[in-house]
Amino acid sequence: MTVLRIALDVSVGREMGTGRATYVHALVRSLAGVDQENAYCLFGNPGMRLACARPNFRYVPYQDIGFVHVWHCLDLSSPYVAHCARRRAGGAGHGAALLVTVHDLLFETDESDYPPPVRRRFRANLEAARAAGARFVAPSRWSAGEIARRLGLSPREVAVIPLAAGPEFRPGRAREALAAVRARYGLSRPFVLFVGAPLWRKNLAGALAAFRLLKSRRRGEGLAVVGTSRAEAARLLQSRGRDAL
């Protein structure tokens, strides 16, 4: 059996609390749980040294990676994407496969969260990876289709690997703990749950409008919003009308 050396660029793991960091940490933990044969080199974030205790996982400085079979950049924001692509395109990548996860192409449309320098870097990284013959991973069919269209690829050239819930998301069994949570947040009746930061692309305003429509047709449910500050929620309620809830 051939042991693969797989380099994982985990640099976006620094952004704790973000979706990208959650993805990186969960992926490393999950790989450590299912693969005890191949050798994994984590680079780009020294804080990942303790991400797992498996002997086939180790953190290495960027310059010490050496020969690898697969080089996986987990996000376009990685400072190493273009460099890895140039190495592979120039024959210095030792034939390693280059795999890039692209969560979405919001940087093309969301000017508020992606200033011009960041947008230019993301575009450059995407084009460099395509020119180097990289394979791409997307979390949804929609993102995969947008990536294929943007790069002129066949949809089959972008693998769709849906995200999964972490092990902490499971049915609660402790009745007292559940009752305490319900009491703390006033969840005394059935509710619709919205999870998302107060960013325009999360479309909390749209969720409020949809919930308002639901209430016009039937009564009983409440709306619970997770991930939005009290100030932001209050502003939205004021602008949409408190009767929305």
PDB file of C-alpha atoms in Angstrom:
ATOM      1  CA  MET A   1       0.000   0.000   0.000  1.00  0.00           C
ATOM      2  CA  THR A   2       1.341   3.415  -0.996  1.00  0.00           C
ATOM      3  CA  VAL A   3       1.378   5.942   1.831  1.00  0.00           C
ATOM      4  CA  LEU A   4       0.393   9.372   0.592  1.00  0.00           C
ATOM      5  CA  ARG A   5       1.973  12.522   1.967  1.00  0.00           C
ATOM      6  CA  ILE A   6      -0.793  15.114   2.080  1.00  0.00           C
ATOM      7  CA  ALA A   7      -0.061  18.752   2.834  1.00  0.00           C
ATOM      8  CA  LEU A   8      -2.992  20.703   4.281  1.00  0.00           C
ATOM      9  CA  ASP A   9      -2.794  24.483   4.251  1.00  0.00           C
ATOM     10  CA  VAL A  10      -4.593  25.310   7.510  1.00  0.00           C
ATOM     11  CA  SER A  11      -3.751  29.018   7.577  1.00  0.00           C
ATOM     12  CA  VAL A  12      -7.423  30.075   7.727  1.00  0.00           C
ATOM     13  CA  GLY A  13      -7.737  28.096  10.954  1.00  0.00           C
ATOM     14  CA  ARG A  14      -6.555  31.241  12.733  1.00  0.00           C
ATOM     15  CA  GLU A  15      -9.913  32.953  12.159  1.00  0.00           C
ATOM     16  CA  MET A  16     -11.681  31.302  15.083  1.00  0.00           C
ATOM     17  CA  GLY A  17     -15.421  31.774  15.098  1.00  0.00           C
ATOM     18  CA  THR A  18     -15.674  31.971  11.305  1.00  0.00           C
ATOM     19  CA  GLY A  19     -17.127  29.328   9.033  1.00  0.00           C
ATOM     20  CA  ARG A  20     -13.807  28.782   7.292  1.00  0.00           C
ATOM     21  CA  ALA A  21     -11.936  28.138  10.544  1.00  0.00           C
ATOM     22  CA  THR A  22     -14.680  25.781  11.709  1.00  0.00           C
ATOM     23  CA  TYR A  23     -14.350  23.910   8.421  1.00  0.00           C
ATOM     24  CA  VAL A  24     -10.572  23.562   8.730  1.00  0.00           C
ATOM     25  CA  HIS A  25     -10.592  22.351  12.338  1.00  0.00           C
ATOM     26  CA  ALA A  26     -13.476  19.932  11.748  1.00  0.00           C
ATOM     27  CA  LEU A  27     -11.842  18.525   8.611  1.00  0.00           C
ATOM     28  CA  VAL A  28      -8.549  17.874  10.392  1.00  0.00           C
ATOM     29  CA  ARG A  29     -10.288  16.216  13.338  1.00  0.00           C
ATOM     30  CA  SER A  30     -12.415  14.071  11.034  1.00  0.00           C
ATOM     31  CA  LEU A  31      -9.488  12.993   8.865  1.00  0.00           C
ATOM     32  CA  ALA A  32      -7.567  12.052  11.996  1.00  0.00           C
ATOM     33  CA  GLY A  33     -10.483   9.875  13.031  1.00  0.00           C
ATOM     34  CA  VAL A  34     -10.758   7.909   9.788  1.00  0.00           C
ATOM     35  CA  ASP A  35      -7.247   7.826   8.300  1.00  0.00           C
ATOM     36  CA  GLN A  36      -4.385   6.347  10.277  1.00  0.00           C
ATOM     37  CA  GLU A  37      -2.331   5.294   7.259  1.00  0.00           C
ATOM     38  CA  ASN A  38      -1.441   8.366   5.193  1.00  0.00           C
ATOM     39  CA  ALA A  39       0.931  11.071   6.427  1.00  0.00           C
ATOM     40  CA  TYR A  40      -0.509  14.559   6.902  1.00  0.00           C
ATOM     41  CA  CYS A  41       1.557  17.722   7.059  1.00  0.00           C
ATOM     42  CA  LEU A  42      -0.291  20.730   8.492  1.00  0.00           C
ATOM     43  CA  PHE A  43       1.228  24.094   7.641  1.00  0.00           C
ATOM     44  CA  GLY A  44       0.318  27.765   7.677  1.00  0.00           C
ATOM     45  CA  ASN A  45      -0.879  27.969  11.282  1.00  0.00           C
ATOM     46  CA  PRO A  46       1.302  26.888  14.224  1.00  0.00           C
ATOM     47  CA  GLY A  47      -1.803  26.947  16.405  1.00  0.00           C
ATOM     48  CA  MET A  48      -2.894  23.705  14.759  1.00  0.00           C
ATOM     49  CA  ARG A  49      -0.036  21.772  16.361  1.00  0.00           C
ATOM     50  CA  LEU A  50      -2.426  20.381  18.949  1.00  0.00           C
ATOM     51  CA  ALA A  51      -5.319  19.864  16.534  1.00  0.00           C
ATOM     52  CA  CYS A  52      -4.935  16.115  16.814  1.00  0.00           C
ATOM     53  CA  ALA A  53      -2.712  13.641  18.577  1.00  0.00           C
ATOM     54  CA  ARG A  54      -2.385  11.090  15.793  1.00  0.00           C
ATOM     55  CA  PRO A  55       1.183  10.073  14.939  1.00  0.00           C
ATOM     56  CA  ASN A  56       0.492  10.449  11.210  1.00  0.00           C
ATOM     57  CA  PHE A  57      -0.391  14.149  11.671  1.00  0.00           C
ATOM     58  CA  ARG A  58       2.229  16.783  12.313  1.00  0.00           C
ATOM     59  CA  TYR A  59       2.737  20.489  11.916  1.00  0.00           C
ATOM     60  CA  VAL A  60       5.658  21.511   9.714  1.00  0.00           C
ATOM     61  CA  PRO A  61       7.039  24.928   8.750  1.00  0.00           C
ATOM     62  CA  TYR A  62       6.180  25.857   5.178  1.00  0.00           C
ATOM     63  CA  GLN A  63       9.751  25.555   3.895  1.00  0.00           C
ATOM     64  CA  ASP A  64      10.112  22.039   5.328  1.00  0.00           C
ATOM     65  CA  ILE A  65       7.190  20.366   3.560  1.00  0.00           C
ATOM     66  CA  GLY A  66       9.291  18.949   0.748  1.00  0.00           C
ATOM     67  CA  PHE A  67       7.792  16.295  -1.499  1.00  0.00           C
ATOM     68  CA  VAL A  68       4.068  15.650  -1.152  1.00  0.00           C
ATOM     69  CA  HIS A  69       1.553  13.684  -3.204  1.00  0.00           C
ATOM     70  CA  VAL A  70      -1.428  15.980  -2.579  1.00  0.00           C
ATOM     71  CA  TRP A  71      -1.356  19.674  -1.719  1.00  0.00           C
ATOM     72  CA  HIS A  72      -4.730  20.860  -0.430  1.00  0.00           C
ATOM     73  CA  CYS A  73      -5.410  24.569   0.069  1.00  0.00           C
ATOM     74  CA  LEU A  74      -8.570  24.883   2.116  1.00  0.00           C
ATOM     75  CA  ASP A  75      -9.560  28.400   1.121  1.00  0.00           C
ATOM     76  CA  LEU A  76      -8.830  30.995  -1.572  1.00  0.00           C
ATOM     77  CA  SER A  77      -7.725  33.451   1.103  1.00  0.00           C
ATOM     78  CA  SER A  78      -4.655  31.307   1.775  1.00  0.00           C
ATOM     79  CA  PRO A  79      -1.429  33.185   1.053  1.00  0.00           C
ATOM     80  CA  TYR A  80       0.012  29.954  -0.351  1.00  0.00           C
ATOM     81  CA  VAL A  81      -2.491  29.126  -3.101  1.00  0.00           C
ATOM     82  CA  ALA A  82      -0.840  31.081  -5.900  1.00  0.00           C
ATOM     83  CA  HIS A  83       2.653  29.975  -4.780  1.00  0.00           C
ATOM     84  CA  CYS A  84       1.646  26.301  -4.781  1.00  0.00           C
ATOM     85  CA  ALA A  85       0.022  26.730  -8.194  1.00  0.00           C
ATOM     86  CA  ARG A  86       3.151  28.340  -9.643  1.00  0.00           C
ATOM     87  CA  ARG A  87       5.321  25.551  -8.273  1.00  0.00           C
ATOM     88  CA  ARG A  88       3.132  22.904  -9.831  1.00  0.00           C
ATOM     89  CA  ALA A  89       2.769  24.727 -13.150  1.00  0.00           C
ATOM     90  CA  GLY A  90       6.535  25.232 -13.298  1.00  0.00           C
ATOM     91  CA  GLY A  91       7.331  21.596 -12.625  1.00  0.00           C
ATOM     92  CA  ALA A  92       8.625  22.260  -9.112  1.00  0.00           C
ATOM     93  CA  GLY A  93       5.679  20.569  -7.423  1.00  0.00           C
ATOM     94  CA  HIS A  94       7.114  17.073  -7.948  1.00  0.00           C
ATOM     95  CA  GLY A  95       3.888  16.014  -9.681  1.00  0.00           C
ATOM     96  CA  ALA A  96       1.794  16.628  -6.580  1.00  0.00           C
ATOM     97  CA  ALA A  97      -1.931  16.975  -7.132  1.00  0.00           C
ATOM     98  CA  LEU A  98      -3.245  20.399  -6.201  1.00  0.00           C
ATOM     99  CA  LEU A  99      -6.662  20.473  -4.560  1.00  0.00           C
ATOM    100  CA  VAL A 100      -8.395  23.745  -3.640  1.00  0.00           C
ATOM    101  CA  THR A 101     -11.568  24.166  -1.605  1.00  0.00           C
ATOM    102  CA  VAL A 102     -13.640  27.117  -2.810  1.00  0.00           C
ATOM    103  CA  HIS A 103     -16.555  27.775  -0.484  1.00  0.00           C
ATOM    104  CA  ASP A 104     -18.232  30.353  -2.718  1.00  0.00           C
ATOM    105  CA  LEU A 105     -17.542  33.279  -5.052  1.00  0.00           C
ATOM    106  CA  LEU A 106     -19.055  35.986  -2.854  1.00  0.00           C
ATOM    107  CA  PHE A 107     -15.924  38.076  -3.259  1.00  0.00           C
ATOM    108  CA  GLU A 108     -17.137  38.796  -6.783  1.00  0.00           C
ATOM    109  CA  THR A 109     -20.342  40.455  -5.578  1.00  0.00           C
ATOM    110  CA  ASP A 110     -19.949  41.400  -1.908  1.00  0.00           C
ATOM    111  CA  GLU A 111     -17.953  44.624  -2.036  1.00  0.00           C
ATOM    112  CA  SER A 112     -18.811  45.517   1.566  1.00  0.00           C
ATOM    113  CA  ASP A 113     -16.993  42.513   3.057  1.00  0.00           C
ATOM    114  CA  TYR A 114     -14.278  42.138   0.403  1.00  0.00           C
ATOM    115  CA  PRO A 115     -12.295  45.329  -0.293  1.00  0.00           C
ATOM    116  CA  PRO A 116     -10.566  45.650  -3.709  1.00  0.00           C
ATOM    117  CA  PRO A 117      -7.129  44.290  -2.615  1.00  0.00           C
ATOM    118  CA  VAL A 118      -8.733  41.169  -1.154  1.00  0.00           C
ATOM    119  CA  ARG A 119     -10.916  40.659  -4.217  1.00  0.00           C
ATOM    120  CA  ARG A 120      -7.890  40.953  -6.505  1.00  0.00           C
ATOM    121  CA  ARG A 121      -5.969  38.397  -4.447  1.00  0.00           C
ATOM    122  CA  PHE A 122      -8.864  35.927  -4.469  1.00  0.00           C
ATOM    123  CA  ARG A 123      -9.256  36.287  -8.234  1.00  0.00           C
ATOM    124  CA  ALA A 124      -5.511  35.836  -8.776  1.00  0.00           C
ATOM    125  CA  ASN A 125      -5.452  32.722  -6.585  1.00  0.00           C
ATOM    126  CA  LEU A 126      -8.441  31.223  -8.402  1.00  0.00           C
ATOM    127  CA  GLU A 127      -6.938  31.841 -11.843  1.00  0.00           C
ATOM    128  CA  ALA A 128      -3.527  30.553 -10.778  1.00  0.00           C
ATOM    129  CA  ALA A 129      -5.035  27.356  -9.434  1.00  0.00           C
ATOM    130  CA  ARG A 130      -7.014  26.813 -12.641  1.00  0.00           C
ATOM    131  CA  ALA A 131      -3.930  27.432 -14.815  1.00  0.00           C
ATOM    132  CA  ALA A 132      -2.010  24.864 -12.763  1.00  0.00           C
ATOM    133  CA  GLY A 133      -4.643  22.212 -13.409  1.00  0.00           C
ATOM    134  CA  ALA A 134      -5.964  22.143  -9.840  1.00  0.00           C
ATOM    135  CA  ARG A 135      -8.986  20.139  -8.854  1.00  0.00           C
ATOM    136  CA  PHE A 136     -11.662  22.032  -6.954  1.00  0.00           C
ATOM    137  CA  VAL A 137     -13.990  21.180  -4.074  1.00  0.00           C
ATOM    138  CA  ALA A 138     -17.195  23.090  -3.317  1.00  0.00           C
ATOM    139  CA  PRO A 139     -19.705  22.573  -0.475  1.00  0.00           C
ATOM    140  CA  SER A 140     -22.829  22.858  -2.649  1.00  0.00           C
ATOM    141  CA  ARG A 141     -24.039  22.295  -6.199  1.00  0.00           C
ATOM    142  CA  TRP A 142     -24.713  26.009  -6.512  1.00  0.00           C
ATOM    143  CA  SER A 143     -21.120  26.963  -5.639  1.00  0.00           C
ATOM    144  CA  ALA A 144     -19.780  24.195  -7.865  1.00  0.00           C
ATOM    145  CA  GLY A 145     -21.818  25.482 -10.799  1.00  0.00           C
ATOM    146  CA  GLU A 146     -20.662  29.069 -10.245  1.00  0.00           C
ATOM    147  CA  ILE A 147     -17.009  27.995 -10.006  1.00  0.00           C
ATOM    148  CA  ALA A 148     -17.265  25.895 -13.174  1.00  0.00           C
ATOM    149  CA  ARG A 149     -18.942  28.758 -15.042  1.00  0.00           C
ATOM    150  CA  ARG A 150     -16.394  31.314 -13.817  1.00  0.00           C
ATOM    151  CA  LEU A 151     -13.424  29.149 -14.836  1.00  0.00           C
ATOM    152  CA  GLY A 152     -14.885  27.591 -17.970  1.00  0.00           C
ATOM    153  CA  LEU A 153     -14.809  24.099 -16.476  1.00  0.00           C
ATOM    154  CA  SER A 154     -17.131  21.171 -16.817  1.00  0.00           C
ATOM    155  CA  PRO A 155     -19.351  20.759 -13.717  1.00  0.00           C
ATOM    156  CA  ARG A 156     -17.746  17.352 -13.280  1.00  0.00           C
ATOM    157  CA  GLU A 157     -14.393  19.027 -12.687  1.00  0.00           C
ATOM    158  CA  VAL A 158     -15.643  20.547  -9.413  1.00  0.00           C
ATOM    159  CA  ALA A 159     -16.388  17.972  -6.729  1.00  0.00           C
ATOM    160  CA  VAL A 160     -19.349  18.676  -4.458  1.00  0.00           C
ATOM    161  CA  ILE A 161     -18.671  17.640  -0.861  1.00  0.00           C
ATOM    162  CA  PRO A 162     -21.476  18.913   1.419  1.00  0.00           C
ATOM    163  CA  LEU A 163     -20.575  20.202   4.848  1.00  0.00           C
ATOM    164  CA  ALA A 164     -21.621  18.104   7.825  1.00  0.00           C
ATOM    165  CA  ALA A 165     -22.754  18.984  11.322  1.00  0.00           C
ATOM    166  CA  GLY A 166     -20.188  18.621  14.075  1.00  0.00           C
ATOM    167  CA  PRO A 167     -20.563  15.949  16.761  1.00  0.00           C
ATOM    168  CA  GLU A 168     -21.789  18.595  19.218  1.00  0.00           C
ATOM    169  CA  PHE A 169     -24.996  18.973  17.202  1.00  0.00           C
ATOM    170  CA  ARG A 170     -27.145  16.116  18.416  1.00  0.00           C
ATOM    171  CA  PRO A 171     -30.520  15.688  20.098  1.00  0.00           C
ATOM    172  CA  GLY A 172     -30.412  16.824  23.705  1.00  0.00           C
ATOM    173  CA  ARG A 173     -31.156  14.225  26.327  1.00  0.00           C
ATOM    174  CA  ALA A 174     -30.854  16.166  29.573  1.00  0.00           C
ATOM    175  CA  ARG A 175     -34.324  17.566  30.225  1.00  0.00           C
ATOM    176  CA  GLU A 176     -33.127  19.961  32.914  1.00  0.00           C
ATOM    177  CA  ALA A 177     -30.495  21.471  30.596  1.00  0.00           C
ATOM    178  CA  LEU A 178     -33.057  21.872  27.803  1.00  0.00           C
ATOM    179  CA  ALA A 179     -35.530  23.497  30.187  1.00  0.00           C
ATOM    180  CA  ALA A 180     -32.832  25.921  31.380  1.00  0.00           C
ATOM    181  CA  VAL A 181     -32.012  26.973  27.796  1.00  0.00           C
ATOM    182  CA  ARG A 182     -35.680  27.455  26.959  1.00  0.00           C
ATOM    183  CA  ALA A 183     -36.221  29.554  30.064  1.00  0.00           C
ATOM    184  CA  ARG A 184     -33.124  31.669  29.473  1.00  0.00           C
ATOM    185  CA  TYR A 185     -34.147  32.631  25.937  1.00  0.00           C
ATOM    186  CA  GLY A 186     -37.914  32.639  26.368  1.00  0.00           C
ATOM    187  CA  LEU A 187     -38.515  29.647  24.112  1.00  0.00           C
ATOM    188  CA  SER A 188     -41.773  28.533  25.664  1.00  0.00           C
ATOM    189  CA  ARG A 189     -43.429  27.655  22.343  1.00  0.00           C
ATOM    190  CA  PRO A 190     -42.368  25.994  19.065  1.00  0.00           C
ATOM    191  CA  PHE A 191     -40.010  28.207  17.083  1.00  0.00           C
ATOM    192  CA  VAL A 192     -38.287  28.679  13.754  1.00  0.00           C
ATOM    193  CA  LEU A 193     -34.492  28.844  14.132  1.00  0.00           C
ATOM    194  CA  PHE A 194     -32.312  31.216  12.116  1.00  0.00           C
ATOM    195  CA  VAL A 195     -28.527  30.927  12.465  1.00  0.00           C
ATOM    196  CA  GLY A 196     -26.314  33.562  10.867  1.00  0.00           C
ATOM    197  CA  ALA A 197     -24.102  36.568  11.467  1.00  0.00           C
ATOM    198  CA  PRO A 198     -25.532  40.059  10.802  1.00  0.00           C
ATOM    199  CA  LEU A 199     -24.174  40.193   7.260  1.00  0.00           C
ATOM    200  CA  TRP A 200     -26.293  41.101   4.269  1.00  0.00           C
ATOM    201  CA  ARG A 201     -25.569  37.813   2.526  1.00  0.00           C
ATOM    202  CA  LYS A 202     -27.061  35.866   5.436  1.00  0.00           C
ATOM    203  CA  ASN A 203     -30.365  37.574   4.572  1.00  0.00           C
ATOM    204  CA  LEU A 204     -31.793  37.940   8.063  1.00  0.00           C
ATOM    205  CA  ALA A 205     -34.112  40.617   6.684  1.00  0.00           C
ATOM    206  CA  GLY A 206     -35.471  38.030   4.251  1.00  0.00           C
ATOM    207  CA  ALA A 207     -35.934  35.544   7.088  1.00  0.00           C
ATOM    208  CA  LEU A 208     -37.935  38.132   9.028  1.00  0.00           C
ATOM    209  CA  ALA A 209     -40.111  38.798   5.979  1.00  0.00           C
ATOM    210  CA  ALA A 210     -40.694  35.062   5.472  1.00  0.00           C
ATOM    211  CA  PHE A 211     -41.568  34.604   9.142  1.00  0.00           C
ATOM    212  CA  ARG A 212     -43.984  37.495   8.965  1.00  0.00           C
ATOM    213  CA  LEU A 213     -45.705  35.785   6.028  1.00  0.00           C
ATOM    214  CA  LEU A 214     -45.842  32.542   7.996  1.00  0.00           C
ATOM    215  CA  LYS A 215     -47.493  34.296  10.925  1.00  0.00           C
ATOM    216  CA  SER A 216     -50.102  35.812   8.629  1.00  0.00           C
ATOM    217  CA  ARG A 217     -51.213  32.299   7.690  1.00  0.00           C
ATOM    218  CA  ARG A 218     -51.000  30.527  11.009  1.00  0.00           C
ATOM    219  CA  ARG A 219     -50.261  31.338  14.627  1.00  0.00           C
ATOM    220  CA  GLY A 220     -48.158  29.761  17.320  1.00  0.00           C
ATOM    221  CA  GLU A 221     -44.525  29.673  16.261  1.00  0.00           C
ATOM    222  CA  GLY A 222     -41.839  32.040  17.495  1.00  0.00           C
ATOM    223  CA  LEU A 223     -38.571  33.019  15.816  1.00  0.00           C
ATOM    224  CA  ALA A 224     -35.175  32.427  17.439  1.00  0.00           C
ATOM    225  CA  VAL A 225     -32.156  34.169  15.930  1.00  0.00           C
ATOM    226  CA  VAL A 226     -28.647  32.920  16.716  1.00  0.00           C
ATOM    227  CA  GLY A 227     -25.441  34.763  15.805  1.00  0.00           C
ATOM    228  CA  THR A 228     -26.794  38.313  15.657  1.00  0.00           C
ATOM    229  CA  SER A 229     -26.058  40.901  18.332  1.00  0.00           C
ATOM    230  CA  ARG A 230     -28.874  42.405  20.375  1.00  0.00           C
ATOM    231  CA  ALA A 231     -28.197  45.822  18.851  1.00  0.00           C
ATOM    232  CA  GLU A 232     -28.426  44.481  15.302  1.00  0.00           C
ATOM    233  CA  ALA A 233     -31.573  42.510  16.100  1.00  0.00           C
ATOM    234  CA  ALA A 234     -33.160  45.584  17.651  1.00  0.00           C
ATOM    235  CA  ARG A 235     -32.332  47.668  14.580  1.00  0.00           C
ATOM    236  CA  LEU A 236     -33.874  45.090  12.270  1.00  0.00           C
ATOM    237  CA  LEU A 237     -36.979  44.800  14.393  1.00  0.00           C
ATOM    238  CA  GLN A 238     -37.392  48.557  14.418  1.00  0.00           C
ATOM    239  CA  SER A 239     -36.970  48.828  10.663  1.00  0.00           C
ATOM    240  CA  ARG A 240     -39.265  45.869   9.905  1.00  0.00           C
ATOM    241  CA  GLY A 241     -41.805  46.453  12.636  1.00  0.00           C
ATOM    242  CA  ARG A 242     -41.944  44.585  15.901  1.00  0.00           C
ATOM    243  CA  ASP A 243     -45.156  42.907  14.846  1.00  0.00           C
ATOM    244  CA  ALA A 244     -42.953  40.832  12.501  1.00  0.00           C
ATOM    245  CA  LEU A 245     -42.454  38.569  15.511  1.00  0.00           C
TER     246      LEU A 245
END
